[in-house]
Amino acid sequence: MAGRGFYLAITGGIGGAKLALGLSRILSPEALVLVVNTGDDFEHYGLHISPDVDTLIYTLGGQCNQDTGWGRSEESWTFMSALEALGGETWFQLGDKDLAMHVLRTNLLQDGLSLGEITSKLAGSFGIQNSILPMTNDFVQTKVNTVDGLLSFQHYFVRERCKPVVREILYDGASIAAPNPDIVSALNDENLSGVILCPSNPFLSIDPFLSIGGVRDCLRNCRAPIIAVSPLVSGKAIKGPLAKIMSELSIPVKANSIAKHYSEFLDGFVLDNEDREWEQTITESGINALVTNIVMRTMEDREQLARDCIELIDRLAEKPLKKGGAKNDKPMGSDSG
Ligand code: FO1
């Protein structure tokens, strides 16, 4: 593992949070910075809700609902049952303790704090020492264009249960949003040892960040190795609508489609033993493939996958792969063989 360097993990959703937890358990707090998707954010009952931020905070804080992957453990639902009795909308379940996060976040936003400042405050109250950086302090909202019309992310994902056929995914506000400045400086920091794209849904949880102006350039010009962990195992998503969305977008539901999706800045790709057949294709595209177990059932699985990612990055840092892409402008030098 590199010396005093730190690693940047980009995450969104439940699968990403699992690897983030594994990384947080094998790295010291200052050696792991987390970038989290806020494209799922929405206003509901006048509250600003940041689901992926909260899923990450609850997961790292050891208070995540293990059955659903979102919301808090040991939750009560008094507010929801009272709301239902009043005839309010209940398609989006808000636990009593979870509700406190949304009320406080909304209040602090009204007081003028940035999403970044609020996230750091909330994470701190769960005893989390890692810095958790929302992808932007502006408002970018994932919208899903379906055969039934344009849906907000939560309407598509929760209210309609991902049933409508997807035609296109849009990131409202991305063209005028600025990336979180703390992320830009981290990507340019000489102590950055590597970047890990966690096994999140590329279209719903990673692309909102990549769609923000300047982010792709930052990643392409990043001097540290960038790797991604496949969110697919033998053509199936471990959780969520990824496989369905890919087939609706006419993208082959294969691990190497994910590597291709990120190829403009990717140095390494971690895929499951079941997808070993793609190792050669991915390597021939100039991306270093690592085949291992990527299904995280236990805490040990999470920690082992985290170790595999760090080892791949550290290996790439010593002997970067010759890449056709514009990314590696560094002189190839003698060790390019
Ligand atoms: N997902 C659901 O499928 N149903 C819900 O009722 C629900 C409520 C909810 C409340 C707070 C929160 O932070 C997340 C919640 N989620 C729910 C998950 C949410 O839709 C996330 O956007 C997904 O986890 C995708 O990232």
mmCIF file of C-alpha atoms and ligand atoms in Angstrom:
data_model
loop_
_atom_site.group_PDB
_atom_site.id
_atom_site.type_symbol
_atom_site.label_atom_id
_atom_site.label_comp_id
_atom_site.label_asym_id
_atom_site.label_seq_id
_atom_site.Cartn_x
_atom_site.Cartn_y
_atom_site.Cartn_z
ATOM 1 C CA MET A 1 0.000 0.000 0.000
ATOM 2 C CA ALA A 2 1.353 3.466 -0.872
ATOM 3 C CA GLY A 3 2.872 5.533 1.885
ATOM 4 C CA ARG A 4 1.049 8.592 3.151
ATOM 5 C CA GLY A 5 -1.155 8.663 0.041
ATOM 6 C CA PHE A 6 -4.930 8.663 0.142
ATOM 7 C CA TYR A 7 -7.544 6.974 -2.027
ATOM 8 C CA LEU A 8 -10.691 8.547 -3.469
ATOM 9 C CA ALA A 9 -13.747 6.275 -3.746
ATOM 10 C CA ILE A 10 -16.706 7.375 -5.875
ATOM 11 C CA THR A 11 -19.953 5.815 -4.760
ATOM 12 C CA GLY A 12 -23.735 5.933 -4.941
ATOM 13 C CA GLY A 13 -26.485 3.544 -3.929
ATOM 14 C CA ILE A 14 -26.320 0.405 -1.860
ATOM 15 C CA GLY A 15 -23.672 -1.646 -3.710
ATOM 16 C CA GLY A 16 -21.228 1.247 -3.683
ATOM 17 C CA ALA A 17 -21.740 1.792 0.032
ATOM 18 C CA LYS A 18 -20.782 -1.830 0.730
ATOM 19 C CA LEU A 19 -17.345 -1.411 -0.834
ATOM 20 C CA ALA A 20 -16.971 2.013 0.800
ATOM 21 C CA LEU A 21 -17.462 0.259 4.144
ATOM 22 C CA GLY A 22 -14.840 -2.361 3.268
ATOM 23 C CA LEU A 23 -12.380 0.372 2.281
ATOM 24 C CA SER A 24 -13.093 2.336 5.484
ATOM 25 C CA ARG A 25 -12.208 -0.741 7.532
ATOM 26 C CA ILE A 26 -8.833 -1.406 5.908
ATOM 27 C CA LEU A 27 -7.682 2.200 5.458
ATOM 28 C CA SER A 28 -7.064 4.856 8.100
ATOM 29 C CA PRO A 29 -9.682 7.645 7.999
ATOM 30 C CA GLU A 30 -7.341 10.179 6.376
ATOM 31 C CA ALA A 31 -6.379 7.612 3.716
ATOM 32 C CA LEU A 32 -9.931 7.348 2.312
ATOM 33 C CA VAL A 33 -11.990 10.230 0.887
ATOM 34 C CA LEU A 34 -15.496 9.447 -0.356
ATOM 35 C CA VAL A 35 -17.288 11.144 -3.232
ATOM 36 C CA VAL A 36 -21.038 10.496 -3.140
ATOM 37 C CA ASN A 37 -23.812 10.874 -5.705
ATOM 38 C CA THR A 38 -26.505 13.474 -5.072
ATOM 39 C CA GLY A 39 -28.409 12.939 -8.324
ATOM 40 C CA ASP A 40 -31.013 10.970 -6.333
ATOM 41 C CA ASP A 41 -31.738 14.029 -4.193
ATOM 42 C CA PHE A 42 -35.267 15.394 -4.239
ATOM 43 C CA GLU A 43 -37.673 17.617 -2.350
ATOM 44 C CA HIS A 44 -40.413 15.668 -0.599
ATOM 45 C CA TYR A 45 -42.897 17.210 1.841
ATOM 46 C CA GLY A 46 -40.739 20.348 1.697
ATOM 47 C CA LEU A 47 -37.686 18.368 2.860
ATOM 48 C CA HIS A 48 -34.412 18.049 0.939
ATOM 49 C CA ILE A 49 -33.680 14.318 0.897
ATOM 50 C CA SER A 50 -30.221 13.021 -0.127
ATOM 51 C CA PRO A 51 -30.686 9.231 -0.234
ATOM 52 C CA ASP A 52 -27.209 8.171 -1.387
ATOM 53 C CA VAL A 53 -25.523 10.494 1.106
ATOM 54 C CA ASP A 54 -27.662 9.078 3.914
ATOM 55 C CA THR A 55 -27.173 5.460 2.775
ATOM 56 C CA LEU A 56 -23.408 6.035 2.896
ATOM 57 C CA ILE A 57 -23.530 7.763 6.301
ATOM 58 C CA TYR A 58 -25.733 5.047 7.819
ATOM 59 C CA THR A 59 -23.527 2.321 6.323
ATOM 60 C CA LEU A 60 -20.222 3.804 7.549
ATOM 61 C CA GLY A 61 -21.898 4.718 10.836
ATOM 62 C CA GLY A 62 -23.023 1.125 11.377
ATOM 63 C CA GLN A 63 -26.689 2.127 11.506
ATOM 64 C CA CYS A 64 -27.894 1.010 8.089
ATOM 65 C CA ASN A 65 -31.020 -1.099 7.683
ATOM 66 C CA GLN A 66 -29.461 -4.421 6.632
ATOM 67 C CA ASP A 67 -32.646 -5.717 4.982
ATOM 68 C CA THR A 68 -33.311 -2.808 2.616
ATOM 69 C CA GLY A 69 -29.801 -1.342 2.353
ATOM 70 C CA TRP A 70 -31.260 2.145 2.831
ATOM 71 C CA GLY A 71 -32.703 3.979 5.843
ATOM 72 C CA ARG A 72 -31.703 3.294 9.431
ATOM 73 C CA SER A 73 -31.633 0.205 11.598
ATOM 74 C CA GLU A 74 -33.812 0.085 14.727
ATOM 75 C CA GLU A 75 -36.257 2.457 13.060
ATOM 76 C CA SER A 76 -39.837 3.364 14.066
ATOM 77 C CA TRP A 77 -42.598 4.474 11.709
ATOM 78 C CA THR A 78 -44.917 6.637 13.825
ATOM 79 C CA PHE A 79 -44.652 9.578 11.432
ATOM 80 C CA MET A 80 -45.506 7.407 8.404
ATOM 81 C CA SER A 81 -48.546 5.806 10.029
ATOM 82 C CA ALA A 82 -49.826 9.218 11.168
ATOM 83 C CA LEU A 83 -49.213 10.569 7.655
ATOM 84 C CA GLU A 84 -51.122 7.630 6.150
ATOM 85 C CA ALA A 85 -54.028 8.227 8.554
ATOM 86 C CA LEU A 86 -54.137 11.814 7.269
ATOM 87 C CA GLY A 87 -54.209 10.603 3.672
ATOM 88 C CA GLY A 88 -50.680 11.798 2.844
ATOM 89 C CA GLU A 89 -48.483 10.182 0.152
ATOM 90 C CA THR A 90 -46.582 7.250 1.633
ATOM 91 C CA TRP A 91 -44.841 5.741 -1.435
ATOM 92 C CA PHE A 92 -41.521 7.021 -0.074
ATOM 93 C CA GLN A 93 -40.999 5.515 3.372
ATOM 94 C CA LEU A 94 -39.551 7.931 5.933
ATOM 95 C CA GLY A 95 -38.588 6.397 9.268
ATOM 96 C CA ASP A 96 -38.790 8.586 12.382
ATOM 97 C CA LYS A 97 -35.011 8.707 12.926
ATOM 98 C CA ASP A 98 -34.376 9.076 9.172
ATOM 99 C CA LEU A 99 -36.790 12.005 9.165
ATOM 100 C CA ALA A 100 -34.513 13.873 11.571
ATOM 101 C CA MET A 101 -31.730 13.825 8.932
ATOM 102 C CA HIS A 102 -33.998 15.378 6.309
ATOM 103 C CA VAL A 103 -35.409 18.021 8.663
ATOM 104 C CA LEU A 104 -31.938 19.037 9.872
ATOM 105 C CA ARG A 105 -30.437 19.035 6.363
ATOM 106 C CA THR A 106 -33.300 21.200 5.056
ATOM 107 C CA ASN A 107 -32.900 23.589 7.962
ATOM 108 C CA LEU A 108 -29.139 23.919 7.512
ATOM 109 C CA LEU A 109 -29.587 24.506 3.763
ATOM 110 C CA GLN A 110 -32.010 27.301 4.612
ATOM 111 C CA ASP A 111 -29.381 28.689 6.991
ATOM 112 C CA GLY A 112 -27.028 28.887 3.991
ATOM 113 C CA LEU A 113 -24.711 25.927 4.668
ATOM 114 C CA SER A 114 -23.534 24.005 1.594
ATOM 115 C CA LEU A 115 -24.418 20.349 1.005
ATOM 116 C CA GLY A 116 -20.749 19.607 1.684
ATOM 117 C CA GLU A 117 -20.740 21.396 5.041
ATOM 118 C CA ILE A 118 -24.013 19.742 6.060
ATOM 119 C CA THR A 119 -22.798 16.277 5.034
ATOM 120 C CA SER A 120 -19.617 16.691 7.036
ATOM 121 C CA LYS A 121 -21.660 17.781 10.090
ATOM 122 C CA LEU A 122 -24.091 14.860 9.783
ATOM 123 C CA ALA A 123 -21.297 12.325 9.174
ATOM 124 C CA GLY A 124 -19.470 13.666 12.209
ATOM 125 C CA SER A 125 -22.523 13.046 14.399
ATOM 126 C CA PHE A 126 -22.276 9.352 13.422
ATOM 127 C CA GLY A 127 -18.621 9.308 14.449
ATOM 128 C CA ILE A 128 -17.458 8.976 10.844
ATOM 129 C CA GLN A 129 -13.920 10.343 10.453
ATOM 130 C CA ASN A 130 -13.615 9.961 6.660
ATOM 131 C CA SER A 131 -14.422 13.029 4.632
ATOM 132 C CA ILE A 132 -17.608 12.466 2.618
ATOM 133 C CA LEU A 133 -17.882 14.848 -0.323
ATOM 134 C CA PRO A 134 -21.172 15.305 -2.169
ATOM 135 C CA MET A 135 -20.361 15.363 -5.898
ATOM 136 C CA THR A 136 -21.431 19.033 -6.072
ATOM 137 C CA ASN A 137 -22.795 21.738 -3.795
ATOM 138 C CA ASP A 138 -25.205 22.669 -6.583
ATOM 139 C CA PHE A 139 -28.371 20.804 -7.489
ATOM 140 C CA VAL A 140 -28.152 18.099 -10.128
ATOM 141 C CA GLN A 141 -31.152 15.772 -10.478
ATOM 142 C CA THR A 142 -31.224 12.508 -12.365
ATOM 143 C CA LYS A 143 -34.315 12.274 -14.557
ATOM 144 C CA VAL A 144 -35.406 9.128 -16.331
ATOM 145 C CA ASN A 145 -37.028 9.524 -19.746
ATOM 146 C CA THR A 146 -39.330 6.525 -20.135
ATOM 147 C CA VAL A 147 -42.011 5.340 -22.550
ATOM 148 C CA ASP A 148 -44.456 6.791 -19.968
ATOM 149 C CA GLY A 149 -42.739 10.210 -20.056
ATOM 150 C CA LEU A 150 -40.079 11.972 -17.991
ATOM 151 C CA LEU A 151 -39.861 10.811 -14.376
ATOM 152 C CA SER A 152 -37.832 12.153 -11.464
ATOM 153 C CA PHE A 153 -35.402 9.583 -10.153
ATOM 154 C CA GLN A 154 -37.364 8.647 -7.033
ATOM 155 C CA HIS A 155 -40.631 8.464 -8.957
ATOM 156 C CA TYR A 156 -38.958 6.044 -11.394
ATOM 157 C CA PHE A 157 -36.989 4.091 -8.803
ATOM 158 C CA VAL A 158 -39.398 3.909 -5.845
ATOM 159 C CA ARG A 159 -42.900 4.970 -6.859
ATOM 160 C CA GLU A 160 -42.881 3.118 -10.198
ATOM 161 C CA ARG A 161 -40.432 0.427 -8.967
ATOM 162 C CA CYS A 162 -38.237 0.787 -12.093
ATOM 163 C CA LYS A 163 -41.020 -0.721 -14.247
ATOM 164 C CA PRO A 164 -41.283 1.911 -17.049
ATOM 165 C CA VAL A 165 -39.057 1.184 -20.041
ATOM 166 C CA VAL A 166 -36.097 3.600 -20.063
ATOM 167 C CA ARG A 167 -35.296 5.547 -23.213
ATOM 168 C CA GLU A 168 -32.726 8.029 -21.873
ATOM 169 C CA ILE A 169 -31.251 9.205 -18.577
ATOM 170 C CA LEU A 170 -30.701 12.942 -18.025
ATOM 171 C CA TYR A 171 -28.825 14.877 -15.374
ATOM 172 C CA ASP A 172 -30.783 18.067 -14.858
ATOM 173 C CA GLY A 173 -28.556 20.969 -13.808
ATOM 174 C CA ALA A 174 -25.266 19.196 -14.569
ATOM 175 C CA SER A 175 -24.318 21.642 -17.342
ATOM 176 C CA ILE A 176 -24.357 24.602 -14.945
ATOM 177 C CA ALA A 177 -23.239 22.815 -11.767
ATOM 178 C CA ALA A 178 -19.676 22.996 -10.464
ATOM 179 C CA PRO A 179 -17.980 19.887 -9.093
ATOM 180 C CA ASN A 180 -17.375 20.025 -5.345
ATOM 181 C CA PRO A 181 -14.087 22.005 -5.189
ATOM 182 C CA ASP A 182 -12.752 19.614 -2.539
ATOM 183 C CA ILE A 183 -13.014 16.804 -5.080
ATOM 184 C CA VAL A 184 -11.199 18.760 -7.785
ATOM 185 C CA SER A 185 -8.333 19.505 -5.398
ATOM 186 C CA ALA A 186 -8.223 15.863 -4.262
ATOM 187 C CA LEU A 187 -7.970 14.693 -7.889
ATOM 188 C CA ASN A 188 -5.058 17.104 -8.418
ATOM 189 C CA ASP A 189 -3.385 16.321 -5.096
ATOM 190 C CA GLU A 190 0.078 14.761 -5.474
ATOM 191 C CA ASN A 191 -0.695 12.566 -2.455
ATOM 192 C CA LEU A 192 -3.609 10.943 -4.266
ATOM 193 C CA SER A 193 -2.694 7.256 -4.595
ATOM 194 C CA GLY A 194 -5.692 6.160 -6.637
ATOM 195 C CA VAL A 195 -9.373 6.437 -7.490
ATOM 196 C CA ILE A 196 -11.932 3.655 -7.086
ATOM 197 C CA LEU A 197 -15.311 3.708 -8.838
ATOM 198 C CA CYS A 198 -17.389 1.557 -6.469
ATOM 199 C CA PRO A 199 -19.797 -1.096 -7.853
ATOM 200 C CA SER A 200 -22.658 1.375 -8.258
ATOM 201 C CA ASN A 201 -25.053 1.704 -11.160
ATOM 202 C CA PRO A 202 -23.005 3.649 -13.756
ATOM 203 C CA PHE A 203 -26.046 5.388 -15.273
ATOM 204 C CA LEU A 204 -27.872 6.229 -12.032
ATOM 205 C CA SER A 205 -25.101 6.631 -9.454
ATOM 206 C CA ILE A 206 -21.809 7.487 -11.200
ATOM 207 C CA ASP A 207 -22.772 9.337 -14.410
ATOM 208 C CA PRO A 208 -24.498 12.178 -12.497
ATOM 209 C CA PHE A 209 -21.009 13.080 -11.197
ATOM 210 C CA LEU A 210 -19.283 12.433 -14.549
ATOM 211 C CA SER A 211 -21.850 14.676 -16.300
ATOM 212 C CA ILE A 212 -20.786 17.738 -14.312
ATOM 213 C CA GLY A 213 -18.595 20.084 -16.360
ATOM 214 C CA GLY A 214 -14.867 19.440 -16.000
ATOM 215 C CA VAL A 215 -15.133 16.145 -14.110
ATOM 216 C CA ARG A 216 -14.235 13.881 -17.025
ATOM 217 C CA ASP A 217 -11.241 16.081 -17.853
ATOM 218 C CA CYS A 218 -10.109 15.909 -14.224
ATOM 219 C CA LEU A 219 -10.279 12.117 -14.322
ATOM 220 C CA ARG A 220 -8.595 11.864 -17.742
ATOM 221 C CA ASN A 221 -5.732 14.030 -16.492
ATOM 222 C CA CYS A 222 -5.515 12.363 -13.091
ATOM 223 C CA ARG A 223 -1.946 11.164 -12.484
ATOM 224 C CA ALA A 224 -3.074 8.430 -10.111
ATOM 225 C CA PRO A 225 -4.503 5.110 -11.328
ATOM 226 C CA ILE A 226 -8.295 4.948 -11.671
ATOM 227 C CA ILE A 227 -10.078 1.603 -11.316
ATOM 228 C CA ALA A 228 -13.714 0.515 -11.350
ATOM 229 C CA VAL A 229 -15.412 -2.493 -9.775
ATOM 230 C CA SER A 230 -18.047 -4.156 -11.932
ATOM 231 C CA PRO A 231 -21.617 -3.767 -10.612
ATOM 232 C CA LEU A 232 -22.594 -6.781 -12.747
ATOM 233 C CA VAL A 233 -21.897 -10.459 -12.183
ATOM 234 C CA SER A 234 -22.486 -12.734 -15.205
ATOM 235 C CA GLY A 235 -24.964 -10.379 -16.752
ATOM 236 C CA LYS A 236 -26.976 -9.722 -13.626
ATOM 237 C CA ALA A 237 -26.976 -6.732 -11.299
ATOM 238 C CA ILE A 238 -26.325 -7.715 -7.695
ATOM 239 C CA LYS A 239 -29.124 -5.328 -6.712
ATOM 240 C CA GLY A 240 -31.292 -2.805 -8.558
ATOM 241 C CA PRO A 241 -32.359 -2.132 -12.158
ATOM 242 C CA LEU A 242 -28.950 -2.019 -13.891
ATOM 243 C CA ALA A 243 -29.398 -5.075 -16.136
ATOM 244 C CA LYS A 244 -32.922 -3.935 -17.120
ATOM 245 C CA ILE A 245 -31.753 -0.398 -17.921
ATOM 246 C CA MET A 246 -28.790 -1.647 -19.973
ATOM 247 C CA SER A 247 -30.985 -3.895 -22.119
ATOM 248 C CA GLU A 248 -33.529 -1.070 -22.550
ATOM 249 C CA LEU A 249 -30.650 1.204 -23.685
ATOM 250 C CA SER A 250 -29.493 -1.619 -26.036
ATOM 251 C CA ILE A 251 -26.181 -1.987 -24.208
ATOM 252 C CA PRO A 252 -24.919 -5.600 -23.938
ATOM 253 C CA VAL A 253 -25.457 -6.656 -20.318
ATOM 254 C CA LYS A 254 -21.861 -7.775 -19.866
ATOM 255 C CA ALA A 255 -19.054 -6.808 -17.500
ATOM 256 C CA ASN A 256 -16.940 -5.412 -20.342
ATOM 257 C CA SER A 257 -19.740 -2.938 -21.234
ATOM 258 C CA ILE A 258 -19.050 -1.307 -17.873
ATOM 259 C CA ALA A 259 -15.293 -1.124 -18.514
ATOM 260 C CA LYS A 260 -16.038 0.429 -21.909
ATOM 261 C CA HIS A 261 -18.408 2.935 -20.291
ATOM 262 C CA TYR A 262 -15.493 4.331 -18.263
ATOM 263 C CA SER A 263 -12.699 3.544 -20.733
ATOM 264 C CA GLU A 264 -11.730 7.160 -21.462
ATOM 265 C CA PHE A 265 -10.104 7.450 -18.010
ATOM 266 C CA LEU A 266 -9.924 3.896 -16.669
ATOM 267 C CA ASP A 267 -6.645 2.116 -15.843
ATOM 268 C CA GLY A 268 -7.993 -0.951 -14.088
ATOM 269 C CA PHE A 269 -11.200 -2.979 -13.843
ATOM 270 C CA VAL A 270 -12.212 -5.522 -11.187
ATOM 271 C CA LEU A 271 -14.561 -8.242 -12.373
ATOM 272 C CA ASP A 272 -16.011 -11.379 -10.833
ATOM 273 C CA ASN A 273 -14.640 -14.897 -11.230
ATOM 274 C CA GLU A 274 -17.850 -15.689 -13.155
ATOM 275 C CA ASP A 275 -16.879 -13.085 -15.784
ATOM 276 C CA ARG A 276 -13.322 -14.341 -16.329
ATOM 277 C CA GLU A 277 -14.155 -14.748 -20.034
ATOM 278 C CA TRP A 278 -13.968 -10.930 -20.391
ATOM 279 C CA GLU A 279 -10.500 -10.584 -18.867
ATOM 280 C CA GLN A 280 -8.665 -10.758 -22.187
ATOM 281 C CA THR A 281 -11.033 -8.382 -24.028
ATOM 282 C CA ILE A 282 -10.645 -5.820 -21.280
ATOM 283 C CA THR A 283 -6.858 -6.192 -21.087
ATOM 284 C CA GLU A 284 -6.574 -5.852 -24.875
ATOM 285 C CA SER A 285 -8.469 -2.550 -24.604
ATOM 286 C CA GLY A 286 -5.585 -1.262 -22.483
ATOM 287 C CA ILE A 287 -7.289 -1.646 -19.125
ATOM 288 C CA ASN A 288 -5.688 -3.892 -16.482
ATOM 289 C CA ALA A 289 -8.255 -6.525 -15.459
ATOM 290 C CA LEU A 290 -8.337 -8.153 -12.023
ATOM 291 C CA VAL A 291 -10.541 -11.228 -11.619
ATOM 292 C CA THR A 292 -11.692 -11.941 -8.056
ATOM 293 C CA ASN A 293 -14.843 -12.407 -5.975
ATOM 294 C CA ILE A 294 -16.829 -9.179 -6.099
ATOM 295 C CA VAL A 295 -20.016 -10.403 -4.411
ATOM 296 C CA MET A 296 -19.996 -8.849 -0.921
ATOM 297 C CA ARG A 297 -22.110 -11.005 1.369
ATOM 298 C CA THR A 298 -20.048 -10.750 4.547
ATOM 299 C CA MET A 299 -17.890 -8.065 6.134
ATOM 300 C CA GLU A 300 -14.843 -10.166 5.195
ATOM 301 C CA ASP A 301 -16.007 -10.060 1.534
ATOM 302 C CA ARG A 302 -16.201 -6.264 1.745
ATOM 303 C CA GLU A 303 -12.737 -6.014 3.264
ATOM 304 C CA GLN A 304 -11.191 -8.521 0.821
ATOM 305 C CA LEU A 305 -12.597 -6.711 -2.220
ATOM 306 C CA ALA A 306 -11.282 -3.456 -0.744
ATOM 307 C CA ARG A 307 -7.819 -5.040 -0.358
ATOM 308 C CA ASP A 308 -7.983 -6.338 -3.948
ATOM 309 C CA CYS A 309 -8.761 -2.799 -5.181
ATOM 310 C CA ILE A 310 -5.903 -1.203 -3.244
ATOM 311 C CA GLU A 311 -3.459 -3.884 -4.415
ATOM 312 C CA LEU A 312 -4.497 -3.350 -8.042
ATOM 313 C CA ILE A 313 -4.053 0.410 -7.725
ATOM 314 C CA ASP A 314 -0.654 0.071 -6.054
ATOM 315 C CA ARG A 315 0.453 -2.373 -8.759
ATOM 316 C CA LEU A 316 -0.700 0.016 -11.492
ATOM 317 C CA ALA A 317 1.067 2.917 -9.798
ATOM 318 C CA GLU A 318 4.364 1.058 -10.172
ATOM 319 C CA LYS A 319 3.890 -0.053 -13.773
ATOM 320 C CA PRO A 320 1.167 1.973 -15.489
ATOM 321 C CA LEU A 321 -0.314 0.203 -18.491
ATOM 322 C CA LYS A 322 0.460 1.676 -21.913
ATOM 323 C CA LYS A 323 -2.884 3.194 -22.911
ATOM 324 C CA GLY A 324 -4.107 4.440 -26.258
ATOM 325 C CA GLY A 325 -6.311 6.992 -24.524
ATOM 326 C CA ALA A 326 -5.434 10.627 -24.121
ATOM 327 C CA LYS A 327 -5.260 10.018 -20.406
ATOM 328 C CA ASN A 328 -1.659 8.935 -20.048
ATOM 329 C CA ASP A 329 0.245 11.878 -21.407
ATOM 330 C CA LYS A 330 3.192 10.879 -19.267
ATOM 331 C CA PRO A 331 6.211 9.773 -21.361
ATOM 332 C CA MET A 332 6.078 5.991 -21.804
ATOM 333 C CA GLY A 333 9.689 5.630 -20.642
ATOM 334 C CA SER A 334 11.683 2.391 -20.620
ATOM 335 C CA ASP A 335 9.254 0.376 -18.502
ATOM 336 C CA SER A 336 6.461 0.604 -21.019
ATOM 337 C CA GLY A 337 7.085 -2.990 -22.170
HETATM 338 N N1 FO1 B 1 -36.143 3.001 -1.598
HETATM 339 C C1 FO1 B 1 -37.303 2.319 -1.797
HETATM 340 O O1 FO1 B 1 -37.321 1.414 -2.638
HETATM 341 N N2 FO1 B 1 -38.431 2.610 -1.079
HETATM 342 C C2 FO1 B 1 -38.475 3.577 -0.160
HETATM 343 O O2 FO1 B 1 -39.529 3.817 0.449
HETATM 344 C C3 FO1 B 1 -37.266 4.300 0.115
HETATM 345 C C4 FO1 B 1 -37.205 5.302 1.090
HETATM 346 C C5 FO1 B 1 -35.961 5.907 1.365
HETATM 347 C C6 FO1 B 1 -35.843 6.835 2.390
HETATM 348 C C7 FO1 B 1 -34.626 7.438 2.651
HETATM 349 C C8 FO1 B 1 -33.514 7.099 1.891
HETATM 350 O O3 FO1 B 1 -32.305 7.657 2.167
HETATM 351 C C9 FO1 B 1 -33.593 6.162 0.859
HETATM 352 C C10 FO1 B 1 -34.821 5.573 0.584
HETATM 353 N N3 FO1 B 1 -34.937 4.631 -0.438
HETATM 354 C C11 FO1 B 1 -36.110 3.971 -0.655
HETATM 355 C C12 FO1 B 1 -33.772 4.310 -1.318
HETATM 356 C C13 FO1 B 1 -33.670 5.430 -2.334
HETATM 357 O O4 FO1 B 1 -34.670 5.303 -3.311
HETATM 358 C C14 FO1 B 1 -32.285 5.498 -3.035
HETATM 359 O O5 FO1 B 1 -32.295 6.501 -3.938
HETATM 360 C C15 FO1 B 1 -31.907 4.141 -3.660
HETATM 361 O O6 FO1 B 1 -31.255 3.482 -2.634
HETATM 362 C C16 FO1 B 1 -30.981 4.278 -4.872
HETATM 363 O O7 FO1 B 1 -29.832 4.907 -4.537
#
